[in-house]
Amino acid sequence: MGKHTLMLIKASEEAYKKTGFDRYNPEEIGYFSAIGMIDYENEDLLSAVIKSMKEGQFDLQEFFKKGYREIYPLWPLSMLNNISLCQSAIRLNIKGDNCVFTPHSDASLHSINEAIWSISNNKSKVALAGAVSEVISPQSIARYILCNTNKSRVSSPEMPVDIYMAEGSVFFAIEGETTENKKLASLSGFGASFGFDDVSGGVTEQAVKSSMYQACRGKKVDLVFTHYSRQQDSFNEISAIKGIFGDDVEFVSTKSLIGDMLTCAGAFDCALAVSLLNDKMPVFINGHVKEKKYNTILINAFSVEGNVTSILVERV
């Protein structure tokens, strides 16, 4: 059991207990999660590498001859991120509708939307939905620098990545309108689209507009949590936001403050939106603290391949 599994279990268990989901039958509870990439531990493969050395070099023939036998037979299962959900579901005795999404930030909003659809279509009475980030390691840092910046998708990065990685897990207890628990917020709109910008990398402006339009359906939006935080990355997203909502809409990014949780980033922003709608915390806009009341908040989450997801959260 790795750190990512422990984070997932901890966040899921807290949401499960606080909402009293144990009063439902295990088959009535849905479980949906976005889970980031799982990296191996060097110790898992070290003995196999040592056995495969020949004249000071790693030799593939030696590896397939005897080195591979040093790898624990069930080791490949530890690299499957859906195993984490299985372990957590067993611990919480959840046997209902479920799915794992991966590996980018857009996946976290898909997991939340899938929980809503599961309840709406009577596949679940209630559901847990959320995300868990990657665990920071030498492999994940290298992957982040090489694969999680816009520029890296079209050419070599021209500047160092100035956003740090972060770890975390966020889970929501999602219920239908008729349940007895007090509601913290309403998840009232979802959108998804795709478009990759071949010139500057990242998502296209049209893809962002399409996703936000589907989520909002003409509703007024008070605040937008943007996916990007750097000016050189966010041009298409900001242009799309202003194109739909005008110049007066407020928008904010969390990554420059707390780091990039990758798969969990969208769910984390969604949790902050719920806190804001319940007047639990202020928000920083352009360096200034805003204490105003918000009624509708939109969250954007992207992948580096051009996938876009948007979710609308409203005050109840």
CSV table of C-alpha atoms in Angstrom, one decimal:
chain,number,residue,atom,x,y,z
A,1,MET,CA,0.0,0.0,0.0
A,2,GLY,CA,1.6,3.3,-1.1
A,3,LYS,CA,1.2,6.8,0.0
A,4,HIS,CA,-1.4,7.6,-2.7
A,5,THR,CA,-3.6,4.8,-1.4
A,6,LEU,CA,-3.4,6.0,2.2
A,7,MET,CA,-4.3,9.5,1.0
A,8,LEU,CA,-7.3,8.2,-0.9
A,9,ILE,CA,-8.5,6.1,2.0
A,10,LYS,CA,-8.1,8.9,4.5
A,11,ALA,CA,-10.1,11.5,2.4
A,12,SER,CA,-12.8,8.9,1.4
A,13,GLU,CA,-13.2,7.7,5.0
A,14,GLU,CA,-13.7,11.2,6.4
A,15,ALA,CA,-16.4,12.0,3.8
A,16,TYR,CA,-18.0,8.6,4.3
A,17,LYS,CA,-18.2,9.0,8.1
A,18,LYS,CA,-19.2,12.7,8.2
A,19,THR,CA,-22.2,12.1,6.0
A,20,GLY,CA,-23.3,8.8,7.6
A,21,PHE,CA,-23.1,6.7,4.5
A,22,ASP,CA,-22.9,3.6,6.6
A,23,ARG,CA,-26.7,3.7,6.9
A,24,TYR,CA,-27.0,2.6,3.2
A,25,ASN,CA,-26.5,-0.9,1.8
A,26,PRO,CA,-23.0,-1.4,0.3
A,27,GLU,CA,-24.6,-1.9,-3.1
A,28,GLU,CA,-26.3,1.5,-2.9
A,29,ILE,CA,-23.1,3.5,-2.6
A,30,GLY,CA,-21.2,4.6,-5.6
A,31,TYR,CA,-17.4,5.3,-5.6
A,32,PHE,CA,-15.7,7.4,-8.2
A,33,SER,CA,-12.1,8.6,-8.2
A,34,ALA,CA,-9.5,10.3,-10.3
A,35,ILE,CA,-6.1,8.8,-9.5
A,36,GLY,CA,-2.7,10.0,-10.8
A,37,MET,CA,0.2,8.1,-12.1
A,38,ILE,CA,1.7,5.4,-9.9
A,39,ASP,CA,5.5,5.3,-9.8
A,40,TYR,CA,7.6,2.3,-8.9
A,41,GLU,CA,10.0,2.2,-5.9
A,42,ASN,CA,13.6,1.7,-6.9
A,43,GLU,CA,13.9,-1.1,-4.4
A,44,ASP,CA,11.2,-3.0,-6.3
A,45,LEU,CA,13.5,-3.5,-9.3
A,46,LEU,CA,17.0,-3.1,-7.9
A,47,SER,CA,17.7,-6.8,-7.5
A,48,ALA,CA,16.5,-7.5,-11.0
A,49,VAL,CA,18.8,-4.8,-12.4
A,50,ILE,CA,21.8,-6.2,-10.5
A,51,LYS,CA,21.1,-9.7,-11.8
A,52,SER,CA,20.9,-8.4,-15.3
A,53,MET,CA,24.3,-6.6,-15.3
A,54,LYS,CA,27.0,-7.8,-17.7
A,55,GLU,CA,30.5,-6.2,-17.9
A,56,GLY,CA,29.2,-3.2,-16.0
A,57,GLN,CA,26.2,-2.6,-18.3
A,58,PHE,CA,22.5,-3.5,-18.1
A,59,ASP,CA,22.0,-6.4,-20.5
A,60,LEU,CA,18.5,-7.2,-21.8
A,61,GLN,CA,19.4,-10.8,-22.6
A,62,GLU,CA,20.5,-11.3,-19.0
A,63,PHE,CA,17.3,-9.7,-17.8
A,64,PHE,CA,15.0,-12.0,-19.8
A,65,LYS,CA,17.3,-15.0,-19.0
A,66,LYS,CA,17.3,-14.6,-15.2
A,67,GLY,CA,17.0,-11.0,-14.0
A,68,TYR,CA,13.2,-10.8,-14.3
A,69,ARG,CA,12.8,-13.6,-11.8
A,70,GLU,CA,13.9,-11.2,-9.1
A,71,ILE,CA,10.7,-9.2,-9.5
A,72,TYR,CA,7.9,-10.0,-7.1
A,73,PRO,CA,5.2,-11.8,-9.2
A,74,LEU,CA,2.4,-9.5,-8.0
A,75,TRP,CA,4.5,-6.3,-8.4
A,76,PRO,CA,2.7,-5.2,-11.7
A,77,LEU,CA,-0.5,-4.9,-9.7
A,78,SER,CA,1.0,-2.2,-7.5
A,79,MET,CA,1.4,-0.1,-10.7
A,80,LEU,CA,-2.4,-0.2,-11.4
A,81,ASN,CA,-4.0,2.9,-9.8
A,82,ASN,CA,-7.4,1.2,-9.7
A,83,ILE,CA,-6.1,-1.2,-7.1
A,84,SER,CA,-6.1,1.8,-4.7
A,85,LEU,CA,-9.8,2.2,-5.2
A,86,CYS,CA,-10.3,-1.5,-4.6
A,87,GLN,CA,-8.4,-1.4,-1.3
A,88,SER,CA,-10.4,1.7,-0.2
A,89,ALA,CA,-13.7,0.2,-1.2
A,90,ILE,CA,-13.0,-3.0,0.7
A,91,ARG,CA,-12.1,-1.0,3.8
A,92,LEU,CA,-15.3,1.1,3.6
A,93,ASN,CA,-17.5,-1.9,2.4
A,94,ILE,CA,-18.6,-0.2,-0.8
A,95,LYS,CA,-19.9,-2.5,-3.5
A,96,GLY,CA,-21.9,-0.1,-5.8
A,97,ASP,CA,-21.3,1.6,-9.1
A,98,ASN,CA,-17.7,2.7,-9.5
A,99,CYS,CA,-15.0,3.9,-11.9
A,100,VAL,CA,-11.4,5.2,-11.9
A,101,PHE,CA,-10.4,8.2,-14.1
A,102,THR,CA,-6.8,9.1,-14.9
A,103,PRO,CA,-4.3,10.8,-15.1
A,104,HIS,CA,-4.8,14.6,-15.5
A,105,SER,CA,-6.7,17.3,-13.7
A,106,ASP,CA,-9.8,17.0,-16.0
A,107,ALA,CA,-10.3,13.4,-14.7
A,108,SER,CA,-11.2,14.8,-11.2
A,109,LEU,CA,-14.2,16.7,-12.6
A,110,HIS,CA,-15.2,13.6,-14.6
A,111,SER,CA,-15.3,11.5,-11.5
A,112,ILE,CA,-17.6,14.1,-9.8
A,113,ASN,CA,-19.9,14.3,-12.8
A,114,GLU,CA,-20.0,10.5,-13.1
A,115,ALA,CA,-21.2,10.3,-9.5
A,116,ILE,CA,-24.0,12.7,-10.3
A,117,TRP,CA,-25.0,10.7,-13.3
A,118,SER,CA,-24.9,7.5,-11.3
A,119,ILE,CA,-27.4,9.0,-8.7
A,120,SER,CA,-29.5,10.6,-11.4
A,121,ASN,CA,-29.9,7.3,-13.2
A,122,ASN,CA,-30.7,5.4,-10.0
A,123,LYS,CA,-27.5,3.3,-10.2
A,124,SER,CA,-26.6,4.7,-6.8
A,125,LYS,CA,-28.5,6.3,-3.9
A,126,VAL,CA,-25.4,8.2,-2.8
A,127,ALA,CA,-21.8,8.4,-3.9
A,128,LEU,CA,-18.2,9.3,-3.0
A,129,ALA,CA,-16.4,11.2,-5.7
A,130,GLY,CA,-13.0,12.9,-5.7
A,131,ALA,CA,-9.4,12.5,-6.6
A,132,VAL,CA,-5.9,11.8,-5.3
A,133,SER,CA,-2.7,13.3,-6.6
A,134,GLU,CA,0.5,11.7,-7.7
A,135,VAL,CA,3.2,11.1,-5.0
A,136,ILE,CA,6.2,13.4,-5.5
A,137,SER,CA,9.2,11.4,-6.5
A,138,PRO,CA,12.2,11.8,-8.9
A,139,GLN,CA,10.1,10.1,-11.6
A,140,SER,CA,7.0,12.3,-11.1
A,141,ILE,CA,9.1,15.5,-11.0
A,142,ALA,CA,10.8,14.5,-14.3
A,143,ARG,CA,7.5,13.6,-15.9
A,144,TYR,CA,6.0,16.9,-14.7
A,145,ILE,CA,8.8,19.0,-16.3
A,146,LEU,CA,8.7,17.0,-19.5
A,147,CYS,CA,5.0,16.4,-20.0
A,148,ASN,CA,2.9,18.8,-18.0
A,149,THR,CA,3.8,22.1,-19.5
A,150,ASN,CA,2.2,23.6,-22.6
A,151,LYS,CA,5.5,24.2,-24.3
A,152,SER,CA,6.8,20.7,-23.9
A,153,ARG,CA,4.1,19.4,-26.1
A,154,VAL,CA,5.3,21.4,-29.2
A,155,SER,CA,9.0,21.9,-28.5
A,156,SER,CA,11.6,22.0,-25.8
A,157,PRO,CA,10.7,24.1,-22.8
A,158,GLU,CA,12.2,27.6,-23.1
A,159,MET,CA,12.1,28.3,-19.3
A,160,PRO,CA,12.1,26.3,-16.1
A,161,VAL,CA,8.7,25.2,-14.8
A,162,ASP,CA,7.9,27.8,-12.0
A,163,ILE,CA,4.9,25.9,-10.5
A,164,TYR,CA,5.7,23.3,-7.9
A,165,MET,CA,4.0,19.9,-7.6
A,166,ALA,CA,1.8,19.3,-4.6
A,167,GLU,CA,0.2,16.2,-3.0
A,168,GLY,CA,-3.3,15.8,-1.7
A,169,SER,CA,-6.6,14.1,-1.9
A,170,VAL,CA,-10.2,15.5,-1.9
A,171,PHE,CA,-13.5,13.6,-1.7
A,172,PHE,CA,-17.1,14.7,-1.8
A,173,ALA,CA,-20.1,13.0,-0.4
A,174,ILE,CA,-22.7,13.4,-3.1
A,175,GLU,CA,-26.4,12.9,-2.5
A,176,GLY,CA,-29.7,13.5,-4.4
A,177,GLU,CA,-32.1,16.3,-3.6
A,178,THR,CA,-34.3,14.2,-1.3
A,179,THR,CA,-31.7,13.1,1.2
A,180,GLU,CA,-31.9,14.4,4.8
A,181,ASN,CA,-28.3,15.7,5.2
A,182,LYS,CA,-27.7,19.4,5.0
A,183,LYS,CA,-26.4,20.4,1.6
A,184,LEU,CA,-23.2,22.5,1.3
A,185,ALA,CA,-23.6,23.3,-2.4
A,186,SER,CA,-25.3,22.2,-5.6
A,187,LEU,CA,-23.3,20.8,-8.5
A,188,SER,CA,-25.5,22.1,-11.2
A,189,GLY,CA,-23.6,22.0,-14.5
A,190,PHE,CA,-20.9,20.1,-16.3
A,191,GLY,CA,-19.1,20.5,-19.6
A,192,ALA,CA,-16.4,18.7,-21.5
A,193,SER,CA,-14.6,19.4,-24.8
A,194,PHE,CA,-11.3,18.8,-26.6
A,195,GLY,CA,-9.0,20.9,-28.6
A,196,PHE,CA,-5.2,21.0,-28.7
A,197,ASP,CA,-3.3,24.2,-29.7
A,198,ASP,CA,-0.6,23.1,-32.1
A,199,VAL,CA,1.2,26.4,-31.9
A,200,SER,CA,1.5,27.2,-28.2
A,201,GLY,CA,0.5,23.9,-26.7
A,202,GLY,CA,-2.3,23.3,-24.2
A,203,VAL,CA,-6.0,23.7,-24.9
A,204,THR,CA,-7.6,25.8,-27.6
A,205,GLU,CA,-9.8,28.9,-26.8
A,206,GLN,CA,-12.7,27.3,-28.6
A,207,ALA,CA,-12.5,24.1,-26.5
A,208,VAL,CA,-12.5,26.1,-23.3
A,209,LYS,CA,-15.5,28.1,-24.5
A,210,SER,CA,-17.4,25.0,-25.4
A,211,SER,CA,-16.8,23.3,-22.1
A,212,MET,CA,-17.8,26.4,-20.0
A,213,TYR,CA,-20.8,27.0,-22.1
A,214,GLN,CA,-22.1,23.5,-21.5
A,215,ALA,CA,-21.6,23.9,-17.8
A,216,CYS,CA,-23.2,27.3,-17.4
A,217,ARG,CA,-26.0,27.3,-19.9
A,218,GLY,CA,-26.4,31.0,-19.7
A,219,LYS,CA,-26.2,31.3,-15.9
A,220,LYS,CA,-24.3,34.2,-14.4
A,221,VAL,CA,-20.9,33.3,-12.9
A,222,ASP,CA,-19.4,35.2,-10.0
A,223,LEU,CA,-15.9,33.6,-10.0
A,224,VAL,CA,-13.9,31.2,-12.1
A,225,PHE,CA,-11.1,28.9,-10.8
A,226,THR,CA,-8.7,28.8,-13.8
A,227,HIS,CA,-6.6,25.8,-14.6
A,228,TYR,CA,-3.5,27.8,-15.6
A,229,SER,CA,-1.7,30.3,-13.4
A,230,ARG,CA,1.1,31.5,-15.7
A,231,GLN,CA,0.4,34.2,-18.2
A,232,GLN,CA,2.3,32.3,-21.0
A,233,ASP,CA,0.0,29.3,-20.5
A,234,SER,CA,-3.3,30.9,-19.7
A,235,PHE,CA,-3.8,33.2,-22.8
A,236,ASN,CA,-6.4,30.9,-24.5
A,237,GLU,CA,-8.3,30.2,-21.2
A,238,ILE,CA,-8.5,33.9,-20.1
A,239,SER,CA,-9.5,34.9,-23.6
A,240,ALA,CA,-12.3,32.3,-23.5
A,241,ILE,CA,-13.5,33.4,-20.1
A,242,LYS,CA,-13.7,37.1,-21.1
A,243,GLY,CA,-15.3,36.1,-24.4
A,244,ILE,CA,-18.2,34.4,-22.5
A,245,PHE,CA,-18.5,36.4,-19.3
A,246,GLY,CA,-17.0,39.8,-20.2
A,247,ASP,CA,-14.2,41.8,-18.6
A,248,ASP,CA,-15.9,42.1,-15.2
A,249,VAL,CA,-15.8,38.4,-14.2
A,250,GLU,CA,-13.3,37.5,-11.4
A,251,PHE,CA,-10.9,34.6,-11.8
A,252,VAL,CA,-8.3,33.1,-9.6
A,253,SER,CA,-5.7,30.2,-9.8
A,254,THR,CA,-4.6,28.2,-6.8
A,255,LYS,CA,-1.5,26.5,-8.3
A,256,SER,CA,0.9,29.4,-7.7
A,257,LEU,CA,-0.1,29.4,-4.1
A,258,ILE,CA,-0.3,25.7,-3.1
A,259,GLY,CA,1.3,23.9,-6.0
A,260,ASP,CA,-0.1,21.8,-8.8
A,261,MET,CA,-1.9,18.6,-7.6
A,262,LEU,CA,-2.3,17.4,-11.2
A,263,THR,CA,-5.0,14.8,-11.0
A,264,CYS,CA,-6.4,16.3,-7.8
A,265,ALA,CA,-6.2,19.9,-8.9
A,266,GLY,CA,-9.8,20.2,-10.2
A,267,ALA,CA,-11.3,18.5,-7.2
A,268,PHE,CA,-9.3,20.7,-4.8
A,269,ASP,CA,-10.5,23.9,-6.6
A,270,CYS,CA,-14.1,22.5,-6.3
A,271,ALA,CA,-13.6,22.0,-2.6
A,272,LEU,CA,-12.5,25.6,-2.2
A,273,ALA,CA,-15.5,26.7,-4.2
A,274,VAL,CA,-17.8,24.9,-1.8
A,275,SER,CA,-16.1,26.6,1.1
A,276,LEU,CA,-16.5,30.0,-0.5
A,277,LEU,CA,-20.2,29.4,-1.2
A,278,ASN,CA,-20.6,28.6,2.5
A,279,ASP,CA,-18.7,31.7,3.6
A,280,LYS,CA,-16.0,29.7,5.2
A,281,MET,CA,-13.0,31.6,3.8
A,282,PRO,CA,-11.9,34.7,1.8
A,283,VAL,CA,-10.4,34.5,-1.7
A,284,PHE,CA,-7.4,36.2,-3.1
A,285,ILE,CA,-8.0,38.0,-6.3
A,286,ASN,CA,-4.9,39.7,-7.9
A,287,GLY,CA,-3.2,39.9,-4.5
A,288,HIS,CA,-6.3,41.4,-2.7
A,289,VAL,CA,-8.6,39.6,-0.3
A,290,LYS,CA,-12.2,39.5,-1.4
A,291,GLU,CA,-14.8,39.0,1.4
A,292,LYS,CA,-17.8,39.2,-0.9
A,293,LYS,CA,-20.5,36.5,-1.2
A,294,TYR,CA,-20.4,34.3,-4.2
A,295,ASN,CA,-23.5,32.4,-5.5
A,296,THR,CA,-22.1,30.6,-8.6
A,297,ILE,CA,-18.5,29.5,-9.1
A,298,LEU,CA,-17.1,27.8,-12.2
A,299,ILE,CA,-14.1,25.4,-12.1
A,300,ASN,CA,-11.9,24.6,-15.1
A,301,ALA,CA,-9.6,21.6,-15.3
A,302,PHE,CA,-7.5,20.5,-18.3
A,303,SER,CA,-5.1,17.9,-19.5
A,304,VAL,CA,-2.0,18.6,-21.4
A,305,GLU,CA,-3.4,16.7,-24.4
A,306,GLY,CA,-6.2,19.2,-24.9
A,307,ASN,CA,-9.1,17.8,-22.8
A,308,VAL,CA,-11.2,20.4,-21.0
A,309,THR,CA,-13.7,19.9,-18.3
A,310,SER,CA,-15.8,22.5,-16.4
A,311,ILE,CA,-18.1,22.2,-13.5
A,312,LEU,CA,-20.5,24.8,-12.0
A,313,VAL,CA,-21.1,24.9,-8.3
A,314,GLU,CA,-24.0,27.0,-6.8
A,315,ARG,CA,-25.0,28.2,-3.3
A,316,VAL,CA,-28.0,26.3,-1.9
